[in-house]
Coordinates of C-alpha atoms in Angstrom, one line a residue:
X18 CA 66.2 -3.6 -60.9
X19 CA 63.0 -4.7 -62.6
X20 CA 61.1 -3.3 -59.6
X21 CA 62.9 0.1 -60.1
X22 CA 62.1 0.2 -63.8
X23 CA 58.4 -0.6 -63.0
X24 CA 58.1 2.1 -60.4
X25 CA 59.8 4.7 -62.6
X26 CA 57.3 4.0 -65.4
X27 CA 54.5 4.3 -62.9
X28 CA 55.8 7.7 -61.8
X29 CA 56.2 8.8 -65.4
X30 CA 52.6 7.8 -66.1
X31 CA 51.4 9.7 -63.0
X32 CA 53.3 12.8 -64.0
X33 CA 55.4 12.7 -60.8
X34 CA 58.5 12.4 -63.0
X35 CA 59.1 14.0 -66.3
X36 CA 60.5 12.1 -69.3
X37 CA 64.0 10.7 -68.6
X38 CA 65.5 12.8 -71.3
X39 CA 65.0 15.9 -69.2
X40 CA 67.7 17.0 -66.8
X41 CA 65.2 17.4 -64.0
X42 CA 64.0 13.8 -64.4
X43 CA 67.5 12.4 -64.4
X44 CA 68.1 14.2 -61.1
X45 CA 64.8 12.8 -59.7
X46 CA 65.8 9.3 -60.8
X47 CA 69.1 9.6 -59.1
X48 CA 67.3 10.6 -55.9
X49 CA 64.9 7.8 -56.3
X50 CA 67.7 5.3 -55.8
X51 CA 67.4 5.8 -52.0
X52 CA 65.0 4.5 -49.4
X53 CA 63.9 6.0 -46.2
X54 CA 64.6 3.8 -43.1
X55 CA 64.0 4.3 -39.4
X56 CA 66.8 3.2 -37.1
X57 CA 66.4 2.8 -33.4
X58 CA 69.3 5.1 -32.8
X59 CA 68.1 8.1 -34.8
X60 CA 64.3 7.5 -34.6
X61 CA 64.2 9.4 -37.9
X62 CA 64.7 8.9 -41.6
X63 CA 68.1 8.1 -43.1
X64 CA 68.8 7.4 -46.8
X65 CA 70.2 4.1 -47.7
X66 CA 71.0 2.6 -51.1
X67 CA 67.8 1.5 -52.9
X68 CA 64.6 3.0 -54.0
X69 CA 63.1 6.1 -52.4
X70 CA 59.4 6.0 -51.4
X71 CA 57.6 9.2 -52.2
X72 CA 55.6 10.3 -49.1
X73 CA 52.0 11.2 -49.6
X74 CA 52.8 14.9 -49.1
X75 CA 55.6 14.8 -51.7
X76 CA 53.5 13.1 -54.2
X77 CA 50.6 15.5 -53.6
X78 CA 52.9 18.5 -54.1
X79 CA 54.4 17.1 -57.3
X80 CA 51.0 16.1 -58.6
X81 CA 49.6 19.6 -57.8
X82 CA 52.4 21.2 -59.8
X83 CA 51.4 19.1 -62.8
X84 CA 47.7 19.6 -62.4
X85 CA 47.0 16.0 -61.6
X86 CA 45.0 16.2 -58.3
X87 CA 41.8 14.3 -58.5
X88 CA 38.8 15.5 -56.6
X89 CA 37.6 13.2 -53.8
X90 CA 34.7 11.0 -54.6
X91 CA 33.3 11.2 -51.1
X92 CA 33.0 14.7 -49.6
X93 CA 30.5 16.3 -47.2
X94 CA 28.7 17.6 -50.3
X95 CA 28.4 14.1 -51.9
X96 CA 27.9 12.2 -48.6
X97 CA 24.5 10.4 -48.2
X98 CA 22.3 13.2 -46.6
X99 CA 20.6 10.5 -44.5
X100 CA 23.9 9.8 -42.8
X101 CA 24.4 13.5 -42.0
X102 CA 21.0 13.6 -40.5
X103 CA 21.8 10.8 -38.0
X104 CA 22.4 11.8 -34.4
X105 CA 23.1 9.7 -31.4
X106 CA 23.2 11.7 -28.2
X107 CA 24.2 8.8 -25.9
X108 CA 27.7 8.9 -27.5
X109 CA 27.6 12.5 -28.6
X110 CA 29.6 15.7 -27.8
X111 CA 29.4 15.3 -24.0
X112 CA 30.9 11.9 -24.2
X113 CA 33.7 13.1 -26.5
X114 CA 34.4 15.9 -24.0
X115 CA 34.5 13.4 -21.2
X116 CA 37.1 11.4 -23.1
X117 CA 39.3 14.5 -23.5
X118 CA 39.0 15.2 -19.7
X119 CA 40.0 11.6 -18.9
X120 CA 43.1 12.0 -21.0
X121 CA 44.0 15.3 -19.3
X122 CA 43.6 13.5 -15.9
X123 CA 46.0 10.8 -17.1
X124 CA 48.5 13.5 -18.0
X125 CA 48.2 14.8 -14.4
X126 CA 46.4 18.0 -15.4
X127 CA 44.8 19.6 -12.4
X128 CA 41.0 19.2 -12.1
X129 CA 38.5 19.8 -9.3
X130 CA 37.9 16.0 -9.4
X131 CA 40.0 12.9 -9.7
X132 CA 37.9 10.8 -12.1
X133 CA 35.1 11.0 -14.7
X134 CA 32.0 9.1 -13.7
X135 CA 30.3 8.1 -17.0
X136 CA 26.6 7.8 -16.3
X137 CA 25.7 8.4 -19.9
X138 CA 25.2 4.8 -21.1
X139 CA 23.7 1.5 -19.8
X140 CA 27.1 -0.3 -19.9
X141 CA 26.5 -2.5 -16.8
X142 CA 29.8 -4.3 -16.6
X143 CA 31.8 -1.1 -17.1
X144 CA 30.0 0.1 -14.0
X145 CA 31.1 -2.9 -12.0
X146 CA 28.2 -5.2 -12.3
X147 CA 29.4 -8.8 -12.0
X148 CA 28.8 -11.3 -14.8
X149 CA 26.5 -14.2 -14.4
X150 CA 28.7 -17.3 -13.8
X151 CA 26.5 -19.8 -15.6
X152 CA 26.3 -17.7 -18.7
X153 CA 30.1 -17.4 -18.9
X154 CA 30.6 -21.1 -18.2
X155 CA 28.3 -22.2 -21.0
X156 CA 30.0 -19.7 -23.4
X157 CA 33.5 -20.9 -22.3
X158 CA 32.5 -24.5 -22.9
X159 CA 31.1 -23.7 -26.4
X160 CA 34.3 -21.8 -27.2
X161 CA 36.7 -24.5 -25.9
X162 CA 35.0 -27.9 -26.2
X163 CA 38.0 -29.6 -24.6
X164 CA 36.7 -28.3 -21.3
X165 CA 33.7 -30.5 -21.6
X166 CA 35.8 -33.2 -20.0
X167 CA 36.9 -31.1 -17.2
X168 CA 35.5 -31.8 -13.7
X169 CA 35.6 -28.1 -12.9
X170 CA 32.5 -27.2 -14.8
X171 CA 29.0 -28.2 -13.7
X172 CA 27.1 -30.8 -15.6
X173 CA 24.1 -28.6 -16.4
X174 CA 26.4 -26.0 -18.1
X175 CA 28.0 -28.9 -20.1
X176 CA 24.5 -30.1 -21.1
X177 CA 23.6 -26.6 -22.5
X178 CA 26.9 -26.4 -24.3
X179 CA 26.6 -29.9 -25.9
X180 CA 23.1 -29.1 -27.1
X181 CA 24.2 -25.8 -28.7
X182 CA 27.3 -27.4 -30.3
X183 CA 25.2 -30.2 -31.8
X184 CA 23.1 -27.5 -33.4
X185 CA 26.1 -25.9 -35.0
X186 CA 27.7 -26.8 -38.3
X187 CA 30.6 -29.2 -37.7
X188 CA 29.6 -28.9 -34.0
X189 CA 31.7 -25.8 -33.8
X190 CA 30.8 -22.4 -32.5
X191 CA 32.9 -20.9 -35.2
X192 CA 30.6 -22.1 -38.0
X193 CA 27.8 -20.0 -39.6
X194 CA 24.3 -20.7 -38.6
X195 CA 21.1 -20.2 -40.5
X196 CA 20.4 -16.5 -41.1
X197 CA 17.5 -16.7 -38.5
X198 CA 19.8 -18.3 -36.0
X199 CA 20.6 -21.8 -34.6
X200 CA 17.4 -23.8 -34.7
X201 CA 17.7 -25.3 -31.2
X202 CA 18.3 -21.8 -29.7
X203 CA 15.2 -20.4 -31.6
X204 CA 13.2 -23.3 -30.1
X205 CA 14.5 -22.4 -26.6
X206 CA 13.5 -18.8 -27.2
X207 CA 10.0 -19.8 -28.2
X208 CA 9.6 -22.0 -25.1
X209 CA 10.8 -19.1 -23.0
X210 CA 8.3 -16.7 -24.5
X211 CA 5.5 -19.2 -24.1
X212 CA 6.4 -19.7 -20.4
X213 CA 6.8 -15.9 -19.8
X214 CA 3.3 -15.3 -21.3
X215 CA 1.7 -18.1 -19.3
X216 CA 0.9 -20.4 -22.2
X217 CA 0.3 -18.0 -25.1
X218 CA 1.6 -20.0 -28.1
X219 CA 4.9 -19.1 -29.7
X220 CA 6.3 -20.7 -32.9
X221 CA 10.0 -21.0 -33.2
X222 CA 9.7 -20.2 -36.9
X223 CA 8.6 -16.7 -35.9
X224 CA 11.8 -16.2 -33.8
X225 CA 14.8 -14.5 -35.3
X226 CA 18.1 -14.2 -33.5
X227 CA 19.7 -10.8 -33.9
X228 CA 22.8 -8.8 -33.1
X229 CA 21.1 -7.1 -30.2
X230 CA 17.7 -5.6 -30.3
X231 CA 18.9 -2.7 -32.4
X232 CA 19.7 -5.0 -35.3
X233 CA 16.2 -6.5 -35.3
X234 CA 14.5 -3.1 -35.0
X235 CA 16.5 -1.8 -38.0
X236 CA 15.6 -4.9 -40.1
X237 CA 11.9 -4.5 -39.5
X238 CA 12.0 -0.8 -40.3
X239 CA 13.7 -1.5 -43.6
X240 CA 10.8 -3.6 -44.6
X241 CA 8.3 -0.9 -43.6
X242 CA 9.8 2.2 -45.0
X243 CA 8.8 3.2 -48.5
X244 CA 7.2 6.0 -50.6
X245 CA 8.1 9.6 -51.4
X246 CA 6.6 13.0 -50.4
X247 CA 3.3 12.7 -48.6
X248 CA 3.4 8.9 -49.1
X249 CA 6.6 8.4 -47.2
X250 CA 6.3 6.1 -44.3
X251 CA 5.7 7.8 -40.9
X252 CA 7.1 6.1 -37.8
X253 CA 5.5 7.1 -34.5
X254 CA 7.9 7.2 -31.6
X255 CA 7.6 8.2 -28.0
X256 CA 9.2 11.5 -26.8
X257 CA 11.4 11.2 -24.9
X258 CA 12.8 8.4 -27.0
X259 CA 15.9 6.2 -27.3
X260 CA 18.0 7.9 -30.1
X261 CA 18.3 4.6 -32.0
X262 CA 14.8 5.3 -33.3
X263 CA 15.4 8.9 -34.6
X264 CA 18.8 7.8 -36.0
X265 CA 17.3 4.8 -37.8
X266 CA 14.4 6.9 -39.2
X267 CA 16.8 9.5 -40.5
X268 CA 19.1 6.9 -42.0
X269 CA 16.2 5.2 -43.8
X270 CA 14.7 8.6 -44.9
X271 CA 11.4 7.9 -43.2
X272 CA 9.3 10.5 -41.3
X273 CA 9.6 10.8 -37.6
X274 CA 6.2 11.3 -35.9
X275 CA 6.5 12.3 -32.3
X276 CA 3.9 11.5 -29.6
X277 CA 4.7 12.8 -26.1
X278 CA 4.6 10.8 -22.9
X279 CA 2.8 12.4 -20.0
X280 CA 5.5 13.5 -17.6
X281 CA 3.0 14.7 -15.0
X282 CA 1.5 11.2 -14.9
X283 CA 4.8 9.3 -14.4
X284 CA 5.5 9.2 -18.2
X285 CA 2.3 7.4 -19.0
X286 CA 1.2 6.9 -22.6
X287 CA -2.0 8.9 -23.3
X288 CA -4.2 7.4 -26.0
X289 CA -5.5 10.9 -26.9
X290 CA -1.9 12.0 -27.6
X291 CA -1.6 9.1 -30.0
X292 CA -4.7 10.2 -31.9
X293 CA -3.5 13.8 -32.0
X294 CA 0.0 12.8 -33.3
X295 CA -1.5 10.5 -35.9
X296 CA -4.0 12.9 -37.3
X297 CA -1.4 15.7 -37.6
X298 CA 1.1 13.4 -39.3
X299 CA -1.4 12.3 -42.0
X300 CA -1.1 15.7 -43.5
X301 CA 2.5 15.2 -44.6
X302 CA 3.2 11.4 -44.5
X303 CA 1.7 8.0 -44.3
X304 CA 1.9 6.7 -40.7
X305 CA 2.4 3.0 -40.7
X306 CA 4.5 2.1 -37.7
X307 CA 4.0 2.6 -33.9
X308 CA 7.0 2.1 -31.6
X309 CA 6.7 1.5 -27.9
X310 CA 9.5 1.2 -25.4
X311 CA 8.4 -0.7 -22.3
X312 CA 9.9 -0.4 -19.7
X313 CA 10.9 3.1 -20.9
X314 CA 14.2 4.4 -22.0
X315 CA 15.2 7.1 -21.0
X316 CA 12.1 7.6 -18.8
X317 CA 12.1 4.4 -16.7
X318 CA 8.3 4.0 -16.6
X319 CA 6.4 0.7 -16.8
X320 CA 3.2 0.9 -18.8
X321 CA 0.0 -0.6 -17.2
X322 CA -1.9 -3.4 -18.8
X323 CA -4.8 -1.1 -19.5
X324 CA -2.5 1.3 -21.3
X325 CA -1.1 -1.5 -23.5
X326 CA -4.6 -2.7 -24.4
X327 CA -5.6 0.8 -25.4
X328 CA -2.5 1.1 -27.6
X329 CA -3.2 -2.2 -29.3
X330 CA -6.8 -1.3 -29.9
X331 CA -5.5 2.0 -31.5
X332 CA -3.0 0.1 -33.7
X333 CA -5.8 -2.3 -34.8
X334 CA -8.2 0.5 -35.7
X335 CA -5.5 2.5 -37.5
X336 CA -3.8 -0.5 -39.2
X337 CA -0.4 0.3 -37.7
X338 CA 2.5 -2.2 -37.4
X339 CA 3.6 -2.3 -33.8
X340 CA 7.2 -2.4 -32.7
X341 CA 7.5 -3.4 -29.0
X342 CA 10.9 -2.7 -27.5
X343 CA 10.9 -4.9 -24.4
X344 CA 14.7 -5.2 -23.7
X345 CA 14.2 -4.1 -20.0
X346 CA 11.4 -6.7 -19.3
X347 CA 13.4 -8.1 -16.4
X348 CA 14.2 -4.7 -14.9
X349 CA 11.1 -3.9 -12.8
X350 CA 11.7 -2.3 -9.4
X351 CA 8.4 -0.7 -8.3
X352 CA 6.2 -3.2 -6.3
X353 CA 3.2 -1.6 -7.8
X354 CA 4.4 -2.4 -11.4
X355 CA 4.4 -5.5 -13.4
X356 CA 5.7 -6.2 -16.9
X357 CA 3.1 -7.2 -19.5
X358 CA 4.3 -8.2 -22.9
X359 CA 2.4 -6.7 -25.8
X360 CA 1.9 -10.2 -27.3
X361 CA 0.3 -11.6 -24.1
X362 CA -2.1 -8.6 -23.9
X363 CA -2.9 -8.9 -27.6
X364 CA -3.8 -12.6 -27.1
X365 CA -6.0 -11.8 -24.2
X366 CA -7.9 -9.3 -26.3
X367 CA -9.3 -12.1 -28.4
X368 CA -8.7 -13.8 -31.8
X369 CA -9.8 -10.8 -33.8
X370 CA -6.9 -8.8 -32.4
X371 CA -4.4 -11.6 -31.9
X372 CA -4.8 -12.9 -35.5
X373 CA -4.6 -9.5 -37.2
X374 CA -2.4 -6.9 -35.5
X375 CA 1.1 -7.1 -36.9
X376 CA 3.6 -7.1 -34.1
X377 CA 7.4 -7.4 -33.7
X378 CA 8.8 -7.6 -30.2
X379 CA 12.5 -7.4 -29.2
X380 CA 14.7 -8.6 -26.3
X381 CA 18.5 -8.4 -25.7
X382 CA 21.3 -9.9 -23.5
X383 CA 22.9 -6.5 -23.0
X384 CA 20.3 -5.3 -20.6
X385 CA 18.2 -7.1 -17.9
X386 CA 20.2 -8.8 -15.1
X387 CA 23.1 -10.0 -17.4
X388 CA 24.3 -6.7 -18.9
X389 CA 26.6 -8.6 -21.3
X390 CA 27.4 -6.4 -24.2
X391 CA 31.1 -6.8 -24.5
X392 CA 33.1 -6.7 -27.8
X393 CA 35.2 -9.6 -28.9
X394 CA 38.6 -10.3 -27.3
X395 CA 41.2 -13.0 -28.1
X396 CA 40.5 -16.4 -26.6
X397 CA 43.0 -17.5 -23.9
X398 CA 44.9 -20.8 -23.9
X399 CA 42.7 -23.7 -22.7
X400 CA 45.1 -24.7 -19.8
X401 CA 44.5 -21.4 -18.0
X402 CA 40.8 -22.3 -17.7
X403 CA 41.6 -25.4 -15.9
X404 CA 43.1 -23.6 -12.9
X405 CA 41.2 -24.0 -9.6
X406 CA 40.4 -20.2 -9.3
X407 CA 37.8 -20.7 -12.1
X408 CA 35.7 -22.6 -9.6
X409 CA 35.7 -20.1 -6.8
X410 CA 34.8 -16.9 -8.6
X411 CA 33.1 -15.7 -11.8
X412 CA 35.6 -15.7 -14.8
X413 CA 37.5 -12.4 -15.0
X414 CA 35.6 -10.0 -17.3
X415 CA 38.8 -9.0 -19.1
X416 CA 39.4 -12.6 -20.0
X417 CA 35.9 -13.8 -21.0
X418 CA 34.8 -10.6 -22.9
X419 CA 33.3 -12.2 -26.0
X420 CA 30.8 -10.8 -28.3
X421 CA 27.6 -11.2 -26.2
X422 CA 25.5 -8.4 -27.5
X423 CA 22.7 -10.6 -28.9
X424 CA 19.0 -10.5 -28.9
X425 CA 16.0 -11.9 -30.6
X426 CA 12.8 -10.7 -32.2
X427 CA 9.5 -12.4 -32.5
X428 CA 7.2 -11.5 -35.4
X429 CA 3.4 -12.0 -35.3
X430 CA 1.0 -12.0 -38.2
X431 CA 3.7 -11.1 -40.8
X432 CA 2.5 -11.9 -44.4
X433 CA 4.3 -15.2 -45.4
X434 CA 5.8 -13.6 -48.5
X435 CA 7.0 -10.7 -46.5
X436 CA 8.5 -13.0 -43.9
X437 CA 10.4 -14.7 -46.8
X438 CA 11.7 -11.2 -47.7
X439 CA 12.8 -10.7 -44.1
X440 CA 14.8 -13.9 -44.2
X441 CA 16.4 -12.8 -47.5
X442 CA 17.3 -9.4 -45.9
X443 CA 18.9 -11.1 -42.9
X444 CA 20.8 -13.5 -45.1
X445 CA 22.8 -10.6 -46.4
X446 CA 24.7 -10.4 -43.1
X447 CA 24.9 -14.3 -43.1
X448 CA 24.0 -14.7 -39.4
X449 CA 24.5 -13.2 -35.9
X450 CA 27.8 -14.4 -34.4
X451 CA 27.0 -17.8 -33.0
X452 CA 28.8 -17.3 -29.7
X453 CA 26.4 -14.5 -28.9
X454 CA 23.5 -16.8 -29.8
X455 CA 24.8 -19.2 -27.2
X456 CA 24.7 -16.4 -24.6
X457 CA 21.1 -15.7 -25.6
X458 CA 20.2 -19.3 -25.1
X459 CA 21.3 -19.1 -21.4
X460 CA 19.1 -16.1 -20.8
X461 CA 16.0 -18.0 -22.1
X462 CA 17.1 -21.4 -20.8
X463 CA 18.6 -20.8 -17.3
X464 CA 19.2 -23.7 -14.8
X465 CA 16.0 -25.3 -13.6
X466 CA 15.3 -25.8 -9.9
X467 CA 16.5 -29.4 -10.1
X468 CA 19.9 -28.5 -11.6
X469 CA 23.2 -27.9 -9.8
X470 CA 23.7 -24.3 -10.9
X471 CA 20.2 -23.1 -10.1
X472 CA 21.0 -21.8 -6.6
X473 CA 24.0 -19.7 -7.6
X474 CA 22.2 -18.5 -10.7
X475 CA 19.2 -17.2 -8.7
X476 CA 21.4 -15.7 -6.1
X477 CA 23.4 -13.7 -8.7
X478 CA 20.2 -12.7 -10.6
X479 CA 18.5 -11.5 -7.4
X480 CA 21.7 -9.6 -6.3
X481 CA 21.8 -7.7 -9.5
X482 CA 18.1 -6.8 -9.7
X483 CA 18.0 -6.1 -5.9
X484 CA 20.9 -3.6 -6.2
X485 CA 19.3 -1.9 -9.1
X486 CA 16.0 -1.5 -7.2
X487 CA 17.8 0.0 -4.3
X488 CA 19.7 2.4 -6.6
X489 CA 16.5 3.4 -8.5
X490 CA 14.9 4.4 -5.2
X491 CA 18.0 6.2 -4.0
X492 CA 18.2 8.2 -7.2
X493 CA 14.6 9.3 -7.2
X494 CA 14.6 10.3 -3.6
X495 CA 17.9 12.2 -3.7
X496 CA 17.2 14.1 -6.8
X497 CA 13.7 15.2 -5.5
X498 CA 15.4 16.8 -2.5
X499 CA 17.3 19.3 -4.8
X500 CA 15.5 22.6 -5.4
X501 CA 14.9 22.9 -9.1
X502 CA 15.0 19.2 -9.9
X503 CA 12.0 16.9 -10.3
X504 CA 12.4 13.2 -10.8
X505 CA 9.6 10.7 -11.5
X506 CA 9.8 7.2 -9.9
X507 CA 12.3 5.0 -11.7
X508 CA 9.9 2.0 -12.0
X509 CA 12.1 0.0 -14.4
X510 CA 14.9 0.0 -16.9
X511 CA 18.3 1.5 -15.9
X512 CA 17.8 5.3 -16.1
X513 CA 16.4 8.4 -14.4
X514 CA 15.3 11.3 -16.5
X515 CA 14.9 14.2 -14.1
X516 CA 13.5 17.6 -15.2
X517 CA 15.7 20.6 -14.5
X518 CA 14.8 24.2 -13.8
X519 CA 17.3 26.2 -15.8
X520 CA 17.2 30.0 -15.1
X521 CA 16.5 32.4 -17.9
X522 CA 20.0 33.9 -17.7
X523 CA 21.5 30.4 -18.3
X524 CA 19.1 29.8 -21.2
X525 CA 20.3 33.1 -22.7
X526 CA 23.9 32.2 -22.2
X527 CA 23.4 28.8 -23.9
X528 CA 21.8 30.5 -26.9
X529 CA 24.8 32.8 -27.2
X530 CA 27.1 29.8 -27.3
X531 CA 24.9 28.1 -29.9
X532 CA 23.8 25.1 -27.8
X533 CA 20.7 23.8 -26.1
X534 CA 20.2 24.9 -22.5
X535 CA 20.5 21.4 -21.1
X536 CA 23.6 20.8 -23.2
X537 CA 25.1 23.9 -21.6
X538 CA 24.1 22.6 -18.2
X539 CA 25.5 19.1 -18.7
X540 CA 28.7 20.4 -20.1
X541 CA 29.2 22.6 -17.1
X542 CA 28.4 19.7 -14.8
X543 CA 31.0 17.6 -16.6
X544 CA 33.7 20.2 -16.5
X545 CA 33.2 21.1 -12.8
X546 CA 32.4 17.7 -11.3
X547 CA 33.5 15.0 -13.7
X548 CA 29.9 13.7 -14.0
X549 CA 29.0 12.7 -17.5
X550 CA 25.2 12.6 -18.2
X551 CA 23.3 13.1 -21.5
X552 CA 21.2 16.2 -22.2
X553 CA 17.5 15.6 -22.5
X554 CA 17.5 17.4 -25.8
X555 CA 19.2 14.4 -27.3
X556 CA 16.1 12.3 -26.5
X557 CA 13.4 14.8 -27.3
X558 CA 11.3 16.7 -24.7
X559 CA 8.4 19.1 -24.6
X560 CA 9.2 22.7 -25.7
X561 CA 10.4 24.7 -22.7
X562 CA 11.4 21.8 -20.5
X563 CA 14.9 20.5 -19.8
X564 CA 16.2 17.2 -18.6
X565 CA 19.2 14.9 -18.4
X566 CA 19.4 11.2 -18.6
X567 CA 21.6 9.3 -16.1
X568 CA 22.1 5.6 -15.6
X569 CA 21.6 4.1 -12.1
X570 CA 24.3 1.5 -12.8
X571 CA 27.2 2.8 -10.7
X572 CA 27.9 1.1 -7.4
X573 CA 25.9 2.4 -4.4
X574 CA 29.0 4.3 -3.1
X575 CA 29.8 5.9 -6.4
X576 CA 26.1 6.6 -7.1
X577 CA 25.8 8.5 -3.8
X578 CA 28.9 10.5 -4.7
X579 CA 27.5 11.2 -8.1
X580 CA 24.2 12.4 -6.6
X581 CA 25.9 14.5 -4.0
X582 CA 28.0 16.2 -6.7
X583 CA 24.9 16.8 -8.8
X584 CA 23.1 18.4 -5.8
X585 CA 26.0 20.7 -5.0
X586 CA 26.5 21.7 -8.6
X587 CA 22.8 22.5 -9.2
X588 CA 22.6 24.7 -6.2
X589 CA 25.8 26.5 -7.3
X590 CA 24.4 26.8 -10.9
X591 CA 21.1 28.3 -9.6
X592 CA 23.0 30.8 -7.4
X593 CA 25.1 31.9 -10.4
X594 CA 22.4 32.4 -13.0
X595 CA 19.1 32.8 -11.2
X596 CA 17.5 36.2 -11.0
X597 CA 16.1 36.8 -7.5
X598 CA 12.8 37.9 -8.9
X599 CA 12.5 34.8 -11.2
X600 CA 9.8 32.4 -10.0
X601 CA 10.9 28.9 -9.1
X602 CA 9.4 25.9 -10.8

């Protein structure tokens, strides 16, 4: 009864009910002595003795009649304009459409294909890539320390897990770490970097563990972006680019400065193009940042050592902060190519460069040969883990999907006071999930040649990278047999970015529909074949050229099917739209 009186007073205050002295209000009060309940039999609402809940619709109507509707605080007009400016093509309209088609297929709606093949994103495990057993074992042991006494796990995995747990508060993976990450893991990262770069010194105090490379890139950009009008920070990014950069620049209200990669020279970075872009940008902003993606995404190129040296010399002369995105450093397929870290090349250029150029480099567990980027899932009961099948095969992905998308960044020549500000900024999000930090530790501290798990680890790693190299070659060769498609060698990373010839009639049709020509092409490809790729316009491209990005991650069998479908579709598309007198490119 007290509850009823309280609610009645609330409705009176809100204007939903008029004063009890009125006849209308008495009627409303009598109605309010009911509740709506759902019964399994009726699957609907029935009135029972008690208090009625006003539905949102009823309350809105009543409030409207009494002039009590409050305008929304957050509308498209009041929304942060930087959020509206953010675009992310990798999960854009094409992917939304692919999801709709998948639901239609599940509802047995007839299509000219039986499945949607999503080649839009570098989600390795979704494409069937097998997890690395040692990584999953260490993470399982960290998650469930009771398993450290089990004979079913190798001793080297237990050794890693014990070291990580000892570095955690309360020796629990569920504790917070320092904002920069668990100290012993940061030391392992520094040792890995030093070994990778053949002795170039690396301080663990300059290592920051992150929630994937994207988190680190965003943190550094937040430090760098400032100013208004012509003094706003300009960020130089490669075109084509990974949409993280354009999205981050838009969100932070910085200025995007495009420099174009040389498609005719296998997407090489031309130093003259950097000079052109910089000088043009100085007229409307203050260029302070130079972003490099090596190996390239979406273009798949691997930059030469000479190119990297030229870029670093340019950054030194122009006083630019360098962001080196190196998340695909393990994914090198072409025998003629070799990964060179920007830090190593900088060191080899001498003390004048190594002690002055400000550099932040990034790496991640979600790429490379591990491909672990799964979201968190509930942990299973420990007894299940003790069953013998755990020994004979990698743990089931659906079971061990924990939050692995982790990375690190190393900063070089950051002002000490600025570095303190970076730590403060990172402390706002407390720390990266510690389980992901454990996964990162396995990447930088794998089994050594003297340890029990080494042979299996190397076998699995080579199998993944060998398959990717085979698929990179297959993709390039197959696409280049299709008239009107030109594909540069996929030297590294996980993607091909072929150029398309789109006939003038198709370009005109796309304009009528209000979409970019390559969006029109990719949408038709999806609707007619079930192949989901991303239009090149989502990554940036030279005016008058058209591309799409596709991942090379599907299995060989599925990739062959995908390429066959692309070939057949493209020939059909040309036949439909090409003017016989139109010259071929």
